[in-house]
N, CA and C atoms as an extended XYZ file, in Angstrom:
312
Properties=species:S:1:pos:R:3:atomname:S:1:resname:S:1:resid:I:1 pbc="F F F"
N        -1.667        8.758       24.539 N   UNK     1
C        -0.616        7.793       24.405 CA  UNK     1
C        -0.520        7.501       22.773 C   UNK     1
N         0.757        7.617       22.284 N   UNK     2
C         1.077        7.381       20.954 CA  UNK     2
C         1.058        5.952       20.628 C   UNK     2
N         0.446        5.569       19.447 N   UNK     3
C         0.410        4.232       18.958 CA  UNK     3
C         1.763        3.791       18.537 C   UNK     3
N         2.151        2.691       18.875 N   UNK     4
C         3.549        2.059       18.625 CA  UNK     4
C         3.405        1.353       17.254 C   UNK     4
N         4.265        1.752       16.297 N   UNK     5
C         4.226        1.204       14.850 CA  UNK     5
C         5.631        0.436       14.644 C   UNK     5
N         5.577       -0.424       13.659 N   UNK     6
C         6.916       -1.093       13.303 CA  UNK     6
C         7.795       -0.240       12.562 C   UNK     6
N         7.150        0.687       11.713 N   UNK     7
C         7.945        1.533       10.977 CA  UNK     7
C         7.124        2.798       10.763 C   UNK     7
N         7.916        3.885       10.380 N   UNK     8
C         7.266        5.155       10.188 CA  UNK     8
C         6.314        5.356        8.966 C   UNK     8
N         5.288        5.837        9.139 N   UNK     9
C         4.265        5.901        8.062 CA  UNK     9
C         4.502        7.338        7.291 C   UNK     9
N         4.744        7.285        6.044 N   UNK    10
C         5.094        8.522        5.296 CA  UNK    10
C         4.018        8.789        4.170 C   UNK    10
N         3.579        9.945        4.148 N   UNK    11
C         2.733       10.445        3.159 CA  UNK    11
C         3.363       10.300        1.706 C   UNK    11
N         2.794        9.545        0.825 N   UNK    12
C         3.468        9.395       -0.597 CA  UNK    12
C         2.325        8.865       -1.528 C   UNK    12
N         2.329        9.574       -2.685 N   UNK    13
C         1.406        9.125       -3.662 CA  UNK    13
C         2.232        8.379       -4.833 C   UNK    13
N         2.338        7.137       -4.708 N   UNK    14
C         3.002        6.261       -5.807 CA  UNK    14
C         2.101        5.335       -6.570 C   UNK    14
N         2.200        5.429       -8.017 N   UNK    15
C         1.467        4.500       -8.660 CA  UNK    15
C         1.961        3.121       -8.575 C   UNK    15
N         0.848        2.138       -8.503 N   UNK    16
C         1.220        0.783       -8.365 CA  UNK    16
C         0.346        0.019       -9.323 C   UNK    16
N         0.715       -1.312       -9.571 N   UNK    17
C        -0.187       -2.247      -10.220 CA  UNK    17
C        -0.319       -3.344       -9.230 C   UNK    17
N        -1.606       -3.641       -8.930 N   UNK    18
C        -1.921       -4.712       -7.994 CA  UNK    18
C        -2.708       -5.850       -8.779 C   UNK    18
N        -2.420       -7.168       -8.281 N   UNK    19
C        -2.984       -8.167       -9.015 CA  UNK    19
C        -3.492       -9.349       -8.022 C   UNK    19
N        -4.670       -9.775       -8.073 N   UNK    20
C        -5.208      -10.816       -7.461 CA  UNK    20
C        -6.158      -11.709       -8.368 C   UNK    20
N        -5.639      -12.916       -8.732 N   UNK    21
C        -6.471      -13.808       -9.551 CA  UNK    21
C        -6.949      -13.129      -10.855 C   UNK    21
N        -6.052      -12.489      -11.497 N   UNK    22
C        -6.403      -11.799      -12.887 CA  UNK    22
C        -5.515      -10.800      -13.383 C   UNK    22
N        -5.983       -9.779      -14.161 N   UNK    23
C        -5.177       -8.782      -14.782 CA  UNK    23
C        -4.783       -7.746      -13.698 C   UNK    23
N        -3.587       -7.143      -13.880 N   UNK    24
C        -3.039       -6.088      -12.980 CA  UNK    24
C        -4.003       -4.950      -13.089 C   UNK    24
N        -4.397       -4.283      -11.960 N   UNK    25
C        -5.250       -3.170      -11.977 CA  UNK    25
C        -4.362       -2.032      -11.281 C   UNK    25
N        -4.637       -0.695      -11.953 N   UNK    26
C        -3.925        0.486      -11.412 CA  UNK    26
C        -4.375        0.815      -10.128 C   UNK    26
N        -3.471        1.255       -9.224 N   UNK    27
C        -3.789        1.758       -7.873 CA  UNK    27
C        -2.719        2.848       -7.453 C   UNK    27
N        -2.899        3.423       -6.432 N   UNK    28
C        -1.908        4.326       -6.020 CA  UNK    28
C        -1.841        4.455       -4.424 C   UNK    28
N        -0.847        4.830       -3.881 N   UNK    29
C        -0.694        4.796       -2.412 CA  UNK    29
C        -1.118        6.329       -1.825 C   UNK    29
N        -1.459        6.232       -0.647 N   UNK    30
C        -1.692        7.509        0.108 CA  UNK    30
C        -0.768        7.628        1.341 C   UNK    30
N        -0.378        6.467        1.887 N   UNK    31
C         0.552        6.410        2.862 CA  UNK    31
C         1.447        5.039        2.681 C   UNK    31
N         2.713        5.217        2.932 N   UNK    32
C         3.610        3.960        2.859 CA  UNK    32
C         4.515        3.762        4.104 C   UNK    32
N         4.780        2.424        4.336 N   UNK    33
C         5.752        2.270        5.423 CA  UNK    33
C         6.542        0.936        4.891 C   UNK    33
N         7.449        0.579        5.771 N   UNK    34
C         8.232       -0.490        5.411 CA  UNK    34
C         7.543       -1.865        5.444 C   UNK    34
N         6.403       -1.861        6.111 N   UNK    35
C         5.668       -3.099        6.285 CA  UNK    35
C         4.311       -3.052        5.532 C   UNK    35
N         4.035       -2.039        4.696 N   UNK    36
C         2.775       -2.117        3.932 CA  UNK    36
C         2.535       -0.765        3.424 C   UNK    36
N         1.093       -0.502        3.223 N   UNK    37
C         0.695        0.873        2.680 CA  UNK    37
C        -0.877        0.880        2.844 C   UNK    37
N        -1.260        2.159        2.749 N   UNK    38
C        -2.680        2.489        2.521 CA  UNK    38
C        -2.760        2.724        1.074 C   UNK    38
N        -3.460        1.874        0.354 N   UNK    39
C        -3.660        1.892       -1.063 CA  UNK    39
C        -5.068        2.290       -1.490 C   UNK    39
N        -5.017        3.142       -2.478 N   UNK    40
C        -6.448        3.587       -3.131 CA  UNK    40
C        -6.570        2.932       -4.412 C   UNK    40
N        -7.663        2.121       -4.368 N   UNK    41
C        -7.944        1.262       -5.655 CA  UNK    41
C        -9.357        1.478       -6.062 C   UNK    41
N        -9.603        1.339       -7.489 N   UNK    42
C       -10.933        1.465       -7.944 CA  UNK    42
C       -11.765        0.165       -7.538 C   UNK    42
N       -11.050       -0.960       -7.279 N   UNK    43
C       -11.683       -2.161       -6.985 CA  UNK    43
C       -11.574       -2.466       -5.361 C   UNK    43
N       -12.730       -2.971       -4.820 N   UNK    44
C       -12.656       -3.291       -3.428 CA  UNK    44
C       -12.160       -4.769       -3.251 C   UNK    44
N       -11.011       -4.971       -3.028 N   UNK    45
C       -10.434       -6.224       -2.832 CA  UNK    45
C       -10.685       -6.931       -1.445 C   UNK    45
N       -11.106       -8.114       -1.462 N   UNK    46
C       -11.690       -8.736       -0.151 CA  UNK    46
C       -10.523       -8.816        0.879 C   UNK    46
N       -11.013       -8.659        2.106 N   UNK    47
C       -10.178       -8.766        3.206 CA  UNK    47
C        -9.474      -10.136        3.231 C   UNK    47
N        -8.119      -10.144        3.697 N   UNK    48
C        -7.452      -11.351        3.643 CA  UNK    48
C        -6.833      -11.968        2.377 C   UNK    48
N        -7.325      -11.265        1.248 N   UNK    49
C        -6.661      -11.837        0.006 CA  UNK    49
C        -5.243      -11.336       -0.094 C   UNK    49
N        -4.457      -12.309       -0.741 N   UNK    50
C        -2.981      -12.092       -1.012 CA  UNK    50
C        -2.842      -11.317       -2.411 C   UNK    50
N        -2.248      -10.211       -2.502 N   UNK    51
C        -2.074       -9.432       -3.619 CA  UNK    51
C        -0.580       -9.398       -4.100 C   UNK    51
N        -0.301       -9.462       -5.370 N   UNK    52
C         0.915       -9.125       -5.988 CA  UNK    52
C         0.929       -7.702       -6.248 C   UNK    52
N         1.809       -6.982       -5.826 N   UNK    53
C         1.867       -5.428       -5.861 CA  UNK    53
C         3.305       -5.225       -6.563 C   UNK    53
N         3.131       -4.405       -7.712 N   UNK    54
C         4.330       -3.902       -8.476 CA  UNK    54
C         4.540       -2.386       -8.405 C   UNK    54
N         5.721       -2.037       -8.089 N   UNK    55
C         5.898       -0.695       -8.134 CA  UNK    55
C         6.704       -0.326       -9.510 C   UNK    55
N         6.072        0.302      -10.483 N   UNK    56
C         6.664        0.501      -11.757 CA  UNK    56
C         7.867        1.489      -11.545 C   UNK    56
N         8.005        2.377      -10.541 N   UNK    57
C         9.104        3.169      -10.307 CA  UNK    57
C        10.379        2.425      -10.087 C   UNK    57
N        10.307        1.395       -9.355 N   UNK    58
C        11.401        0.639       -8.929 CA  UNK    58
C        11.589       -0.709       -9.704 C   UNK    58
N        10.482       -1.081      -10.270 N   UNK    59
C        10.494       -2.397      -11.017 CA  UNK    59
C        10.354       -3.625      -10.068 C   UNK    59
N        10.200       -3.336       -8.819 N   UNK    60
C        10.216       -4.367       -7.717 CA  UNK    60
C         8.756       -4.806       -7.590 C   UNK    60
N         8.601       -6.134       -7.134 N   UNK    61
C         7.299       -6.685       -6.770 CA  UNK    61
C         7.339       -7.212       -5.345 C   UNK    61
N         6.168       -7.171       -4.701 N   UNK    62
C         6.104       -7.941       -3.426 CA  UNK    62
C         4.697       -8.538       -3.206 C   UNK    62
N         4.606       -9.221       -2.228 N   UNK    63
C         3.309       -9.842       -1.985 CA  UNK    63
C         2.851       -9.171       -0.633 C   UNK    63
N         1.471       -8.842       -0.688 N   UNK    64
C         0.933       -8.177        0.372 CA  UNK    64
C        -0.552       -8.793        0.625 C   UNK    64
N        -1.154       -8.649        1.905 N   UNK    65
C        -2.250       -9.195        2.277 CA  UNK    65
C        -3.217       -7.933        2.653 C   UNK    65
N        -4.460       -8.021        2.129 N   UNK    66
C        -5.286       -6.902        2.619 CA  UNK    66
C        -5.726       -7.240        4.102 C   UNK    66
N        -5.398       -6.283        4.934 N   UNK    67
C        -5.864       -6.361        6.404 CA  UNK    67
C        -7.168       -5.632        6.763 C   UNK    67
N        -7.520       -4.692        5.863 N   UNK    68
C        -8.817       -4.009        6.081 CA  UNK    68
C        -9.125       -3.236        4.904 C   UNK    68
N       -10.395       -3.154        4.584 N   UNK    69
C       -10.854       -2.432        3.443 CA  UNK    69
C       -11.953       -1.480        3.876 C   UNK    69
N       -11.945       -0.149        3.393 N   UNK    70
C       -12.981        0.804        3.615 CA  UNK    70
C       -13.874        1.000        2.494 C   UNK    70
N       -14.924        1.616        2.730 N   UNK    71
C       -15.848        2.146        1.708 CA  UNK    71
C       -15.120        3.156        0.764 C   UNK    71
N       -15.695        3.125       -0.411 N   UNK    72
C       -15.186        4.178       -1.449 CA  UNK    72
C       -15.422        5.473       -0.932 C   UNK    72
N       -14.683        6.399       -1.434 N   UNK    73
C       -14.876        7.802       -0.977 CA  UNK    73
C       -15.604        8.556       -2.046 C   UNK    73
N       -15.762        9.878       -2.106 N   UNK    74
C       -16.537       10.614       -2.958 CA  UNK    74
C       -15.877       10.460       -4.386 C   UNK    74
N       -14.655       10.191       -4.530 N   UNK    75
C       -14.079       10.054       -5.789 CA  UNK    75
C       -14.156        8.668       -6.483 C   UNK    75
N       -14.813        7.686       -5.642 N   UNK    76
C       -14.977        6.337       -6.138 CA  UNK    76
C       -13.839        5.429       -5.833 C   UNK    76
N       -12.902        5.964       -5.089 N   UNK    77
C       -11.659        5.008       -4.731 CA  UNK    77
C       -11.993        4.352       -3.429 C   UNK    77
N       -11.418        2.994       -3.311 N   UNK    78
C       -11.523        2.353       -2.068 CA  UNK    78
C       -10.244        2.415       -1.367 C   UNK    78
N       -10.356        2.436        0.007 N   UNK    79
C        -9.088        2.487        0.922 CA  UNK    79
C        -8.837        1.121        1.204 C   UNK    79
N        -7.551        0.606        0.979 N   UNK    80
C        -7.174       -0.800        1.484 CA  UNK    80
C        -5.874       -0.641        2.394 C   UNK    80
N        -6.047       -1.251        3.527 N   UNK    81
C        -4.820       -1.385        4.358 CA  UNK    81
C        -4.170       -2.736        3.869 C   UNK    81
N        -2.925       -2.562        3.443 N   UNK    82
C        -2.184       -3.766        2.954 CA  UNK    82
C        -0.789       -3.969        3.806 C   UNK    82
N        -0.704       -5.252        4.240 N   UNK    83
C         0.482       -5.621        4.917 CA  UNK    83
C         1.392       -6.458        4.015 C   UNK    83
N         2.735       -6.063        3.933 N   UNK    84
C         3.619       -6.852        3.186 CA  UNK    84
C         4.110       -8.193        4.004 C   UNK    84
N         4.356       -9.042        3.136 N   UNK    85
C         4.881      -10.314        3.887 CA  UNK    85
C         6.268      -10.183        4.328 C   UNK    85
N         7.266       -9.374        3.554 N   UNK    86
C         8.532       -9.044        3.983 CA  UNK    86
C         8.686       -7.525        3.910 C   UNK    86
N         9.055       -6.891        4.984 N   UNK    87
C         9.359       -5.368        4.957 CA  UNK    87
C        10.528       -5.054        4.088 C   UNK    87
N        10.375       -3.931        3.352 N   UNK    88
C        11.419       -3.535        2.309 CA  UNK    88
C        11.346       -2.115        2.133 C   UNK    88
N        12.348       -1.495        2.268 N   UNK    89
C        12.600       -0.073        1.938 CA  UNK    89
C        13.015        0.111        0.400 C   UNK    89
N        13.437       -0.999       -0.087 N   UNK    90
C        13.937       -0.993       -1.464 CA  UNK    90
C        12.656       -0.896       -2.397 C   UNK    90
N        11.579       -1.537       -1.996 N   UNK    91
C        10.454       -1.650       -2.888 CA  UNK    91
C         9.840       -0.224       -3.043 C   UNK    91
N        10.031        0.731       -2.077 N   UNK    92
C         9.573        2.208       -2.315 CA  UNK    92
C        10.672        2.914       -2.926 C   UNK    92
N        11.982        2.517       -3.019 N   UNK    93
C        12.940        3.288       -3.442 CA  UNK    93
C        13.263        4.634       -2.783 C   UNK    93
N        13.626        5.731       -3.396 N   UNK    94
C        13.937        6.833       -2.836 CA  UNK    94
C        12.820        7.722       -2.278 C   UNK    94
N        11.462        7.064       -2.592 N   UNK    95
C        10.321        7.754       -2.132 CA  UNK    95
C         9.962        7.450       -0.784 C   UNK    95
N        10.714        6.516       -0.100 N   UNK    96
C        10.549        6.131        1.421 CA  UNK    96
C        11.703        6.884        1.952 C   UNK    96
N        11.213        8.143        2.478 N   UNK    97
C        12.265        9.034        3.180 CA  UNK    97
C        11.793        8.984        4.669 C   UNK    97
N        12.735        8.362        5.433 N   UNK    98
C        12.366        8.152        6.880 CA  UNK    98
C        12.273        9.666        7.608 C   UNK    98
N        12.751       10.543        6.966 N   UNK    99
C        12.747       11.960        7.502 CA  UNK    99
C        11.365       12.645        6.862 C   UNK    99
N        10.687       12.074        6.154 N   UNK   100
C         9.499       12.708        5.259 CA  UNK   100
C         8.394       13.015        6.221 C   UNK   100
N         7.367       13.601        5.718 N   UNK   101
C         6.297       13.958        6.554 CA  UNK   101
C         5.435       12.817        6.992 C   UNK   101
N         5.426       12.681        8.330 N   UNK   102
C         4.820       11.377        8.896 CA  UNK   102
C         3.257       11.588        8.968 C   UNK   102
N         2.519       10.521        8.401 N   UNK   103
C         1.101       10.465        8.461 CA  UNK   103
C         0.667       10.303        9.913 C   UNK   103
N        -0.335       10.910       10.241 N   UNK   104
C        -0.999       10.813       11.581 CA  UNK   104
C        -2.069        9.937       11.711 C   UNK   104
């Protein structure tokens, strides 16, 4: 049975700046959707923390909450599942292509 999602998950590598209680840190996405993203970060952000996320490509910011965090991979990046407070296709700009390759 296929999992029901609120919006389509799209494979996309988008540079981001994320901030929680300090200086913005560079990060990148692996998967995006209208309600959040799978973000790769050098820092392991705590679950439930609220992040300010900026997309330098669009100049837009949004607030997100870390819903889960995984161990770092062989490259040293941590995987973070982040949910946005408000869904927005504008945040991703043209890179959110509803017809793009869907993540499984």
